[in-house]
CSV table of C-alpha atoms in Angstrom, one decimal:
chain,number,residue,atom,x,y,z
J,1,MET,CA,-29.9,-23.6,-33.5
J,2,ALA,CA,-30.3,-21.0,-36.1
J,3,GLU,CA,-27.3,-20.8,-38.4
J,4,LEU,CA,-24.5,-18.0,-37.7
J,5,LYS,CA,-25.0,-15.0,-39.6
J,6,VAL,CA,-21.0,-14.5,-39.9
J,7,THR,CA,-18.2,-16.4,-42.4
J,8,ALA,CA,-15.6,-18.4,-41.7
J,9,ILE,CA,-12.6,-16.6,-42.3
J,10,ARG,CA,-9.3,-18.2,-44.2
J,11,GLU,CA,-6.4,-17.2,-41.3
J,12,GLY,CA,-6.8,-15.8,-38.3
J,13,THR,CA,-8.2,-16.2,-35.0
J,14,VAL,CA,-11.8,-16.9,-33.9
J,15,ILE,CA,-12.3,-15.2,-30.5
J,16,ASP,CA,-15.6,-17.5,-28.9
J,17,HIS,CA,-17.4,-17.7,-25.8
J,18,ILE,CA,-17.1,-13.8,-24.5
J,19,PRO,CA,-19.6,-13.0,-22.4
J,20,ALA,CA,-22.3,-11.2,-24.7
J,21,GLY,CA,-22.2,-7.3,-24.5
J,22,LYS,CA,-18.0,-7.6,-24.5
J,23,GLY,CA,-17.4,-8.2,-28.0
J,24,LEU,CA,-17.0,-4.2,-28.6
J,25,LYS,CA,-15.1,-3.9,-25.9
J,26,VAL,CA,-12.7,-6.5,-27.3
J,27,ILE,CA,-12.2,-4.7,-30.4
J,28,GLU,CA,-11.7,-1.7,-28.4
J,29,ILE,CA,-9.2,-2.9,-26.6
J,30,LEU,CA,-6.9,-4.4,-29.0
J,31,ARG,CA,-7.9,-1.7,-31.5
J,32,LEU,CA,-9.1,-3.8,-34.0
J,33,ASN,CA,-11.6,-0.8,-35.3
J,34,ARG,CA,-8.6,0.4,-36.5
J,35,PRO,CA,-8.3,-0.1,-40.4
J,36,ASN,CA,-5.6,-3.4,-40.7
J,37,GLY,CA,-6.6,-5.0,-44.9
J,38,GLY,CA,-8.3,-7.7,-42.4
J,39,VAL,CA,-11.9,-8.2,-42.8
J,40,LEU,CA,-13.3,-7.8,-38.6
J,41,LEU,CA,-16.5,-9.7,-37.7
J,42,LEU,CA,-18.7,-9.4,-34.8
J,43,ALA,CA,-21.2,-11.0,-34.0
J,44,SER,CA,-23.3,-10.4,-30.8
J,45,ASN,CA,-26.0,-11.9,-28.5
J,46,VAL,CA,-25.5,-15.4,-30.0
J,47,HIS,CA,-26.8,-18.1,-28.5
J,48,SER,CA,-24.6,-20.3,-26.7
J,49,GLY,CA,-24.9,-23.8,-24.8
J,50,LYS,CA,-22.3,-22.6,-22.0
J,51,LEU,CA,-23.2,-19.5,-21.5
J,52,GLY,CA,-26.6,-18.3,-22.8
J,53,ARG,CA,-25.8,-16.1,-24.4
J,54,LYS,CA,-22.3,-14.8,-26.0
J,55,ASP,CA,-20.0,-12.4,-28.3
J,56,ILE,CA,-17.6,-14.0,-30.8
J,57,VAL,CA,-15.0,-11.7,-32.7
J,58,LYS,CA,-13.4,-13.0,-35.8
J,59,ILE,CA,-10.1,-11.5,-36.7
J,60,GLU,CA,-9.2,-12.4,-40.8
J,61,GLY,CA,-5.1,-12.4,-40.9
J,62,ARG,CA,-4.1,-11.0,-37.0
J,63,PHE,CA,-2.3,-13.9,-34.9
J,64,LEU,CA,-2.8,-12.4,-31.5
J,65,SER,CA,-0.4,-11.4,-28.7
J,66,GLU,CA,0.4,-12.9,-25.4
J,67,GLU,CA,-0.3,-9.4,-23.9
J,68,GLU,CA,-3.6,-9.1,-26.2
J,69,VAL,CA,-4.3,-12.4,-25.1
J,70,ASN,CA,-3.6,-11.4,-21.5
J,71,LYS,CA,-6.5,-8.3,-21.7
J,72,ILE,CA,-8.9,-10.6,-23.3
J,73,ALA,CA,-9.3,-12.7,-19.6
J,74,LEU,CA,-9.2,-9.7,-18.1
J,75,ILE,CA,-12.0,-8.4,-19.5
J,76,ALA,CA,-13.8,-12.0,-20.7
J,77,PRO,CA,-12.1,-14.6,-18.8
J,78,THR,CA,-14.2,-17.2,-20.3
J,79,ALA,CA,-13.4,-16.5,-23.5
J,80,THR,CA,-11.7,-19.5,-25.9
J,81,VAL,CA,-8.9,-18.1,-28.7
J,82,ASN,CA,-9.2,-20.1,-32.1
J,83,ILE,CA,-6.2,-20.3,-33.8
J,84,VAL,CA,-7.3,-20.6,-37.7
J,85,ARG,CA,-5.8,-21.6,-40.6
J,86,ASP,CA,-6.7,-23.0,-44.3
J,87,TYR,CA,-10.6,-22.8,-42.9
J,88,ARG,CA,-9.0,-25.2,-40.0
J,89,VAL,CA,-9.2,-24.7,-36.2
J,90,ALA,CA,-5.2,-25.3,-35.8
J,91,GLU,CA,-4.9,-24.5,-32.3
J,92,LYS,CA,-7.8,-23.8,-29.5
J,93,PHE,CA,-7.0,-22.4,-25.4
J,94,LYS,CA,-9.4,-21.0,-22.9
J,95,VAL,CA,-7.7,-17.8,-22.0
J,96,GLU,CA,-6.4,-17.2,-18.8
J,97,ILE,CA,-5.8,-14.4,-15.9
J,98,PRO,CA,-2.3,-14.1,-15.0
J,99,ASP,CA,-0.9,-14.1,-11.4
J,100,LYS,CA,1.1,-10.6,-12.6
J,101,ILE,CA,-0.2,-8.1,-15.2
J,102,THR,CA,2.4,-6.0,-16.4
J,103,GLY,CA,2.1,-3.1,-18.5
J,104,ILE,CA,-1.6,-3.4,-20.3
J,105,LEU,CA,-3.4,-1.7,-17.4
J,106,ARG,CA,-3.4,2.1,-15.9
J,107,CYS,CA,-3.8,2.5,-11.7
J,108,ALA,CA,-7.0,4.2,-11.6
J,109,ASN,CA,-5.6,5.9,-8.1
J,110,PRO,CA,-4.4,9.0,-9.8
J,111,ASN,CA,-1.9,9.7,-7.0
J,112,CYS,CA,0.0,6.5,-8.0
J,113,VAL,CA,3.6,7.5,-9.1
J,114,SER,CA,2.9,5.2,-11.6
J,115,ASN,CA,0.4,7.5,-13.4
J,116,HIS,CA,3.3,10.8,-12.9
J,117,GLU,CA,6.9,8.8,-13.2
J,118,TYR,CA,8.1,6.4,-16.0
J,119,THR,CA,7.7,3.0,-15.1
J,120,VAL,CA,6.0,-0.2,-16.4
J,121,SER,CA,2.6,-1.0,-14.7
J,122,LYS,CA,2.4,-3.9,-12.5
J,123,PHE,CA,-0.3,-5.4,-10.9
J,124,TYR,CA,-1.1,-8.6,-8.9
J,125,VAL,CA,-4.3,-11.1,-9.0
J,126,VAL,CA,-5.3,-10.7,-5.9
J,127,SER,CA,-8.9,-12.2,-6.5
J,128,ARG,CA,-10.5,-13.4,-10.3
J,129,GLU,CA,-13.6,-14.1,-9.2
J,130,PRO,CA,-14.6,-11.2,-8.4
J,131,LEU,CA,-11.3,-10.0,-10.3
J,132,LYS,CA,-9.1,-7.4,-8.0
J,133,VAL,CA,-5.9,-6.5,-8.7
J,134,ARG,CA,-3.2,-4.7,-6.1
J,135,CYS,CA,-1.4,-1.7,-7.8
J,136,HIS,CA,2.7,-3.0,-7.6
J,137,TYR,CA,3.8,0.4,-6.6
J,138,CYS,CA,0.7,2.4,-5.0
J,139,GLU,CA,-0.2,-0.9,-3.2
J,140,ARG,CA,-4.8,0.2,-3.9
J,141,THR,CA,-6.6,-3.0,-4.9
J,142,MET,CA,-8.8,-2.5,-8.3
J,143,GLU,CA,-12.0,-3.8,-9.0
J,144,GLU,CA,-13.4,-4.9,-12.7
J,145,GLU,CA,-14.8,-2.0,-13.1
J,146,GLU,CA,-12.0,0.9,-12.5
J,147,ILE,CA,-10.1,-2.1,-14.2
J,148,LEU,CA,-12.0,-1.8,-17.7
J,149,GLY,CA,-12.0,1.8,-17.6
J,150,ASN,CA,-8.6,1.6,-17.4
J,151,LEU,CA,-7.1,-1.3,-20.0
C,1,MET,CA,18.6,-13.5,9.2
C,2,ASP,CA,20.1,-11.1,6.4
C,3,TRP,CA,19.2,-7.8,6.1
C,4,LYS,CA,22.4,-6.7,4.1
C,5,GLY,CA,20.8,-4.3,1.2
C,6,ARG,CA,17.4,-5.2,1.5
C,7,ASP,CA,14.7,-2.4,1.0
C,8,VAL,CA,11.5,-1.4,2.7
C,9,ILE,CA,9.1,-0.5,1.7
C,10,SER,CA,6.2,-1.8,3.1
C,11,VAL,CA,4.1,-3.9,5.8
C,12,ARG,CA,2.9,-6.0,3.1
C,13,ASP,CA,6.8,-7.3,2.3
C,14,PHE,CA,7.4,-8.5,5.5
C,15,SER,CA,7.3,-12.0,8.1
C,16,LYS,CA,6.5,-11.7,11.2
C,17,GLU,CA,9.9,-13.4,11.6
C,18,ASP,CA,11.1,-10.2,10.1
C,19,ILE,CA,9.2,-7.8,12.2
C,20,GLU,CA,10.3,-9.6,15.0
C,21,PHE,CA,13.6,-9.6,14.5
C,22,VAL,CA,13.7,-5.6,14.0
C,23,LEU,CA,12.0,-5.1,17.3
C,24,LYS,CA,14.2,-7.6,19.2
C,25,VAL,CA,17.4,-6.1,17.4
C,26,ALA,CA,15.5,-2.7,18.4
C,27,GLU,CA,15.5,-3.6,21.5
C,28,ARG,CA,19.2,-4.3,22.1
C,29,LEU,CA,20.3,-1.7,20.2
C,30,GLU,CA,18.9,0.6,23.5
C,31,THR,CA,20.1,-1.0,25.7
C,32,GLU,CA,23.9,-1.0,24.7
C,33,LEU,CA,22.4,3.0,24.0
C,34,ASN,CA,21.6,3.2,27.6
C,35,GLU,CA,24.9,1.8,28.7
C,36,LYS,CA,27.6,3.7,25.9
C,37,GLY,CA,25.5,6.9,25.0
C,38,SER,CA,26.6,6.3,21.4
C,39,LEU,CA,27.6,3.8,19.1
C,40,ASP,CA,30.1,3.7,16.0
C,41,TYR,CA,28.8,0.4,14.2
C,42,ALA,CA,28.0,2.9,10.8
C,43,LYS,CA,30.8,4.8,11.6
C,44,GLY,CA,32.0,6.0,8.1
C,45,LYS,CA,28.7,5.5,6.3
C,46,ILE,CA,26.6,8.5,5.1
C,47,LEU,CA,22.6,8.5,5.1
C,48,ALA,CA,20.7,10.3,2.4
C,49,THR,CA,17.5,11.6,4.0
C,50,LEU,CA,14.9,12.8,0.7
C,51,PHE,CA,12.3,14.9,1.8
C,52,PHE,CA,10.1,16.0,-0.6
C,53,GLU,CA,7.5,16.6,1.5
C,54,PRO,CA,7.6,18.4,4.9
C,55,SER,CA,8.7,15.8,7.9
C,56,THR,CA,9.9,17.0,11.7
C,57,ARG,CA,10.0,13.4,13.7
C,58,THR,CA,9.9,11.1,11.0
C,59,ARG,CA,13.2,13.3,9.5
C,60,LEU,CA,15.3,14.2,12.8
C,61,SER,CA,14.4,10.8,14.2
C,62,PHE,CA,16.6,8.9,11.1
C,63,GLU,CA,18.9,12.0,11.7
C,64,SER,CA,19.2,10.4,15.9
C,65,ALA,CA,19.3,7.5,15.0
C,66,MET,CA,22.2,7.7,11.7
C,67,HIS,CA,24.3,9.6,14.4
C,68,ARG,CA,23.6,7.4,17.4
C,69,LEU,CA,24.9,4.6,15.1
C,70,GLY,CA,28.4,6.8,14.3
C,71,GLY,CA,27.0,7.3,10.3
C,72,SER,CA,26.7,10.9,8.9
C,73,VAL,CA,23.5,12.0,7.3
C,74,ILE,CA,23.0,14.4,3.9
C,75,GLY,CA,19.9,15.5,2.7
C,76,PHE,CA,17.4,17.7,2.6
C,77,SER,CA,13.8,18.3,3.6
C,78,SER,CA,11.6,19.9,1.2
C,79,ALA,CA,11.2,19.8,-3.1
C,80,SER,CA,11.7,23.2,-3.2
C,81,SER,CA,15.3,23.2,-3.0
C,82,THR,CA,16.3,20.7,-5.1
C,83,SER,CA,16.0,19.7,-9.1
C,84,VAL,CA,12.5,18.4,-8.9
C,85,LYS,CA,11.9,22.0,-9.3
C,86,LYS,CA,14.0,22.3,-13.1
C,87,GLY,CA,11.5,18.7,-13.9
C,88,GLU,CA,13.9,16.1,-12.9
C,89,SER,CA,12.7,12.9,-12.7
C,90,LEU,CA,12.5,10.9,-9.0
C,91,ALA,CA,14.9,7.8,-10.6
C,92,ASP,CA,17.3,10.5,-12.0
C,93,THR,CA,17.4,11.9,-7.9
C,94,ILE,CA,17.8,8.9,-6.9
C,95,LYS,CA,20.4,8.4,-9.4
C,96,THR,CA,22.1,10.7,-8.4
C,97,VAL,CA,21.5,10.7,-4.7
C,98,GLU,CA,23.0,7.1,-4.7
C,99,GLN,CA,26.2,7.7,-5.8
C,100,TYR,CA,27.0,10.2,-2.3
C,101,SER,CA,25.4,7.3,0.2
C,102,ASP,CA,25.0,3.9,1.4
C,103,VAL,CA,20.9,3.8,2.0
C,104,ILE,CA,18.4,6.5,0.7
C,105,VAL,CA,15.4,7.2,3.2
C,106,ILE,CA,12.5,8.7,0.9
C,107,ARG,CA,9.1,10.8,1.6
C,108,HIS,CA,7.0,11.6,-0.7
C,109,SER,CA,3.3,12.3,-1.2
C,110,MET,CA,3.2,10.4,-4.3
C,111,GLU,CA,1.6,6.2,-3.7
C,112,GLY,CA,4.0,4.1,-4.1
C,113,ALA,CA,7.7,6.4,-4.5
C,114,ALA,CA,9.3,4.5,-2.2
C,115,ARG,CA,9.2,1.5,-4.6
C,116,LEU,CA,10.0,2.4,-7.6
C,117,ALA,CA,13.1,4.4,-5.7
C,118,ALA,CA,14.1,0.7,-4.6
C,119,GLU,CA,14.0,-0.6,-7.8
C,120,VAL,CA,16.2,2.2,-9.1
C,121,ALA,CA,18.7,2.2,-6.5
C,122,ASP,CA,21.1,-0.3,-6.0
C,123,ILE,CA,21.7,0.3,-2.2
C,124,PRO,CA,19.0,-0.1,0.3
C,125,VAL,CA,16.0,2.5,0.8
C,126,ILE,CA,13.5,2.9,3.4
C,127,ASN,CA,10.4,4.3,2.7
C,128,ALA,CA,9.7,7.0,5.0
C,129,GLY,CA,5.7,7.1,4.3
C,130,ASP,CA,3.9,7.6,0.1
C,131,GLY,CA,1.3,9.8,0.6
C,132,SER,CA,-1.1,7.7,2.1
C,133,ASN,CA,0.4,4.3,1.6
C,134,GLN,CA,3.0,2.7,3.3
C,135,HIS,CA,4.8,4.0,6.8
C,136,PRO,CA,6.8,0.4,7.2
C,137,THR,CA,9.0,1.9,10.0
C,138,GLN,CA,6.5,3.8,12.3
C,139,THR,CA,4.7,0.9,12.2
C,140,LEU,CA,7.7,-1.2,13.7
C,141,LEU,CA,8.5,1.6,16.1
C,142,ASP,CA,4.3,1.4,17.1
C,143,LEU,CA,4.9,-2.2,17.2
C,144,TYR,CA,7.8,-1.8,19.5
C,145,THR,CA,6.1,0.4,21.8
C,146,ILE,CA,3.1,-2.0,22.8
C,147,LYS,CA,5.4,-4.6,23.4
C,148,ARG,CA,7.8,-2.9,25.8
C,149,ALA,CA,4.5,-1.0,27.2
C,150,PHE,CA,2.9,-5.1,27.9
C,151,GLY,CA,5.3,-7.2,27.2
C,152,ARG,CA,3.2,-8.7,24.3
C,153,ILE,CA,1.4,-7.9,21.2
C,154,ASP,CA,-0.6,-11.5,21.2
C,155,GLY,CA,-4.1,-10.9,22.9
C,156,LEU,CA,-4.5,-7.5,23.4
C,157,THR,CA,-7.7,-5.4,22.0
C,158,ILE,CA,-6.7,-2.1,20.1
C,159,GLY,CA,-8.7,0.6,18.5
C,160,LEU,CA,-7.7,3.0,15.6
C,161,LEU,CA,-9.4,5.9,15.7
C,162,GLY,CA,-10.0,9.5,13.5
C,163,ASP,CA,-8.9,9.2,10.5
C,164,LEU,CA,-8.4,5.7,8.8
C,165,LYS,CA,-9.3,6.5,5.4
C,166,TYR,CA,-6.4,8.6,4.6
C,167,GLY,CA,-3.5,7.9,7.4
C,168,ARG,CA,-0.9,5.3,6.4
C,169,THR,CA,-0.1,5.1,9.8
C,170,VAL,CA,-3.2,3.0,10.5
C,171,HIS,CA,-3.0,1.3,7.3
C,172,SER,CA,0.2,-0.1,7.3
C,173,LEU,CA,-0.3,-0.9,11.4
C,174,ALA,CA,-3.6,-3.0,10.7
C,175,GLU,CA,-1.8,-4.6,8.4
C,176,ALA,CA,1.1,-5.6,10.6
C,177,LEU,CA,-1.9,-6.2,13.4
C,178,ALA,CA,-2.6,-9.2,11.4
C,179,PHE,CA,0.3,-11.8,12.5
C,180,TYR,CA,-0.6,-11.7,15.6
C,181,ASP,CA,-3.8,-12.6,17.7
C,182,VAL,CA,-5.2,-9.1,18.1
C,183,GLU,CA,-8.9,-7.0,18.5
C,184,LEU,CA,-8.9,-4.7,16.3
C,185,TYR,CA,-12.2,-1.6,17.0
C,186,LEU,CA,-11.9,0.4,14.0
C,187,ILE,CA,-13.3,3.6,15.1
C,188,SER,CA,-13.8,6.4,12.7
C,189,PRO,CA,-16.4,9.4,11.7
C,190,GLU,CA,-18.7,7.3,8.6
C,191,LEU,CA,-16.9,9.4,5.4
C,192,LEU,CA,-13.1,8.4,7.2
C,193,ARG,CA,-14.0,4.8,7.2
C,194,MET,CA,-10.8,2.0,6.4
C,195,PRO,CA,-10.6,1.5,3.1
C,196,LYS,CA,-12.8,-1.7,2.0
C,197,HIS,CA,-9.9,-3.7,0.9
C,198,ILE,CA,-7.8,-3.8,3.9
C,199,VAL,CA,-10.8,-4.9,5.9
C,200,GLU,CA,-11.7,-7.5,4.2
C,201,GLU,CA,-8.4,-8.4,4.0
C,202,LEU,CA,-7.8,-8.4,8.1
C,203,ARG,CA,-11.2,-10.4,8.4
C,204,GLU,CA,-9.6,-12.3,5.8
C,205,ARG,CA,-6.2,-13.3,7.9
C,206,GLY,CA,-8.7,-14.0,11.0
C,207,VAL,CA,-8.4,-10.5,13.0
C,208,ARG,CA,-11.9,-10.0,14.4
C,209,VAL,CA,-12.8,-6.6,13.5
C,210,HIS,CA,-15.7,-4.0,14.4
C,211,GLU,CA,-16.5,-1.0,12.5
C,212,THR,CA,-18.0,1.7,14.6
C,213,THR,CA,-18.5,5.5,14.4
C,214,ASP,CA,-18.8,5.3,19.3
C,215,LEU,CA,-15.7,6.2,21.1
C,216,GLU,CA,-16.6,6.3,24.6
C,217,GLY,CA,-19.1,3.1,24.1
C,218,THR,CA,-15.8,1.3,22.9
C,219,ILE,CA,-13.2,2.9,25.1
C,220,PRO,CA,-13.9,0.3,27.9
C,221,GLU,CA,-13.1,-2.8,26.1
C,222,LEU,CA,-10.0,-1.5,24.4
C,223,ASP,CA,-6.1,-2.2,25.7
C,224,VAL,CA,-4.6,0.2,23.6
C,225,LEU,CA,-6.4,2.9,21.5
C,226,TYR,CA,-4.2,4.7,18.9
C,227,VAL,CA,-5.5,8.2,17.7
C,228,THR,CA,-4.5,10.2,14.7
C,229,ARG,CA,-5.1,13.2,13.4
C,230,ILE,CA,-7.9,14.0,10.8
C,231,GLN,CA,-5.6,15.5,8.4
C,232,ARG,CA,-7.1,18.6,6.1
C,233,GLU,CA,-3.8,18.1,4.0
C,234,ARG,CA,-5.3,14.8,2.3
C,235,PHE,CA,-8.5,16.1,1.9
C,236,PRO,CA,-9.4,16.8,-1.5
C,237,ASP,CA,-12.5,18.6,-1.2
C,238,GLU,CA,-12.3,21.6,2.0
C,239,GLN,CA,-16.0,20.9,2.5
C,240,GLU,CA,-15.6,17.3,2.8
C,241,TYR,CA,-12.8,18.3,6.1
C,242,LEU,CA,-15.1,20.7,7.7
C,243,LYS,CA,-17.4,18.4,7.9
C,244,VAL,CA,-15.6,15.6,10.3
C,245,LYS,CA,-13.3,18.3,11.9
C,246,GLY,CA,-12.8,17.6,15.7
C,247,SER,CA,-15.3,14.6,15.4
C,248,TYR,CA,-13.7,13.1,18.2
C,249,GLN,CA,-11.6,14.7,21.7
C,250,VAL,CA,-9.7,12.4,23.7
C,251,ASN,CA,-10.0,14.1,27.8
C,252,CYS,CA,-10.0,12.9,30.9
C,253,ALA,CA,-13.8,13.0,30.9
C,254,VAL,CA,-14.0,10.2,28.1
C,255,LEU,CA,-11.1,8.0,30.4
C,256,LYS,CA,-13.1,7.9,33.0
C,257,ARG,CA,-14.8,4.9,30.9
C,258,ALA,CA,-11.2,3.3,30.3
C,259,LYS,CA,-9.4,0.5,32.0
C,260,GLU,CA,-6.8,1.7,34.0
C,261,SER,CA,-4.3,0.3,31.8
C,262,LEU,CA,-5.5,1.6,28.7
C,263,ARG,CA,-2.7,2.5,26.8
C,264,ILE,CA,-2.8,6.0,24.5
C,265,MET,CA,-0.9,6.1,21.5
C,266,HIS,CA,-0.8,8.7,18.7
C,267,PRO,CA,1.7,9.1,16.3
C,268,LEU,CA,2.1,12.5,16.0
C,269,PRO,CA,1.8,15.8,15.5
C,270,ARG,CA,-1.5,16.2,17.0
C,271,VAL,CA,-4.0,19.6,16.9
C,272,ASP,CA,-6.9,18.5,19.2
C,273,GLU,CA,-7.7,14.7,19.1
C,274,ILE,CA,-6.1,14.2,22.6
C,275,HIS,CA,-6.0,17.2,25.3
C,276,PRO,CA,-2.7,18.3,27.2
C,277,GLU,CA,-4.6,16.9,30.2
C,278,VAL,CA,-3.8,13.6,29.5
C,279,ASP,CA,0.0,14.6,29.1
C,280,ARG,CA,-0.3,14.2,32.6
C,281,THR,CA,-2.2,10.4,32.9
C,282,GLU,CA,-0.5,7.0,33.3
C,283,HIS,CA,-2.3,6.5,30.3
C,284,ALA,CA,-0.3,8.9,27.4
C,285,LEU,CA,2.1,6.7,25.5
C,286,TYR,CA,2.7,8.8,22.4
C,287,PHE,CA,6.3,10.8,24.2
C,288,ARG,CA,7.6,7.5,25.1
C,289,GLN,CA,6.1,6.3,21.5
C,290,VAL,CA,8.5,9.0,19.7
C,291,PHE,CA,11.3,7.7,21.7
C,292,SER,CA,10.6,4.2,20.3
C,293,GLY,CA,11.6,5.8,16.7
C,294,VAL,CA,15.5,6.2,17.7
C,295,PRO,CA,15.9,2.6,18.5
C,296,VAL,CA,13.7,0.7,15.6
C,297,ARG,CA,15.6,3.3,12.7
C,298,MET,CA,18.4,2.6,14.4
C,299,ALA,CA,18.5,-1.3,14.0
C,300,LEU,CA,16.3,-1.1,10.1
C,301,LEU,CA,19.8,1.3,8.8
C,302,GLY,CA,21.9,-0.8,10.5
C,303,LEU,CA,20.2,-4.1,9.0
C,304,THR,CA,20.2,-2.9,5.9
C,305,LEU,CA,24.0,-1.5,5.8
C,306,GLY,CA,24.7,-5.2,6.5
C,307,VAL,CA,26.6,-3.4,9.8
C,308,LEU,CA,24.8,-5.3,12.6
């Protein structure tokens, strides 16, 4: 296997096993494309034994909140998160789609009260594969494409 | 079963036992009402009816139910006469109204409005229709009507006809019927088919569901035909409405193919989907259905107030 053409980071987070092509979306929803002083590395279309091809995102000097990990789960359910300290993986876990998604997703129904009044959005996961969620307020079901468009 | 303080927002929040319990209480109240004329279970209690969207029968039926329980009613029947026009949020309106009342009934054009109201209020909130989402009290009175007419719900073949896309009454009813052993025919123009996620859910819950555009071919199979109006006001595009306007009309000619025992229901108001000549036949159940609103809503008000 060819050596990865990205450097290791001293401290931060490596998001691995992102389905190929979704790395940029991960960067976008975590708002990593804004300058924050640390190095951001994206490796796209990398060979993977598990996925065939995968993307990897490395973020220097930044650790993810639970909410951010949940966001990743929605668009890249195969992803693993590695916490790196002093060039070593200190912690490693797979992302998991939670049963309830709070505050990170907008309802795609323009007539849903959550798009008009002050509320914290809330969705229940109806199915993980394919991903389907139901809005707590308007009860409408959203599928993957709508979910991605409303993160 | 403790209903005191409970909100009535969506059929999804109910179990079959909940539904059966409400229907039983409604039946008891109907008998008491027939014997005594009016009751006083809710004496001293106040119902606030917040109708942000126009309605005749749902609002009047709730008001009648509260009066027949011995309680009183305050409220409004259009958002234009309220502080919403000044920009007040729904949450603030609810927090204000709950200071004046013991139970709130809300109808709103936005889906999820009743759920939000229930989260904000400390007193029980009853959903009288939120956009094209849910209309749970209509569903309970529909089930009550079927049960009174047939003595059962299990084993029936039921057709839902008309606007199955935007019609909240048929969404709620279909979900509630999934608790029973029924066969469902969903009859609509292609443009107004039942939302895919509801059909999938019905099938997952074991309901035998058939989707069709053919009313005449289906009618001989049915025990109940539930007709809905094609709702011009819910169409985002007038041209789409014109394509499906007047798609179906239930008249005596169509009914020649039906079982004698077929009963026709309609949440009303109707436009032209049931010919008035049907009113005089044994098939017509829709005015009896209107009456069912009173005992069912009396049951819900009394139970949520904790006075029954």
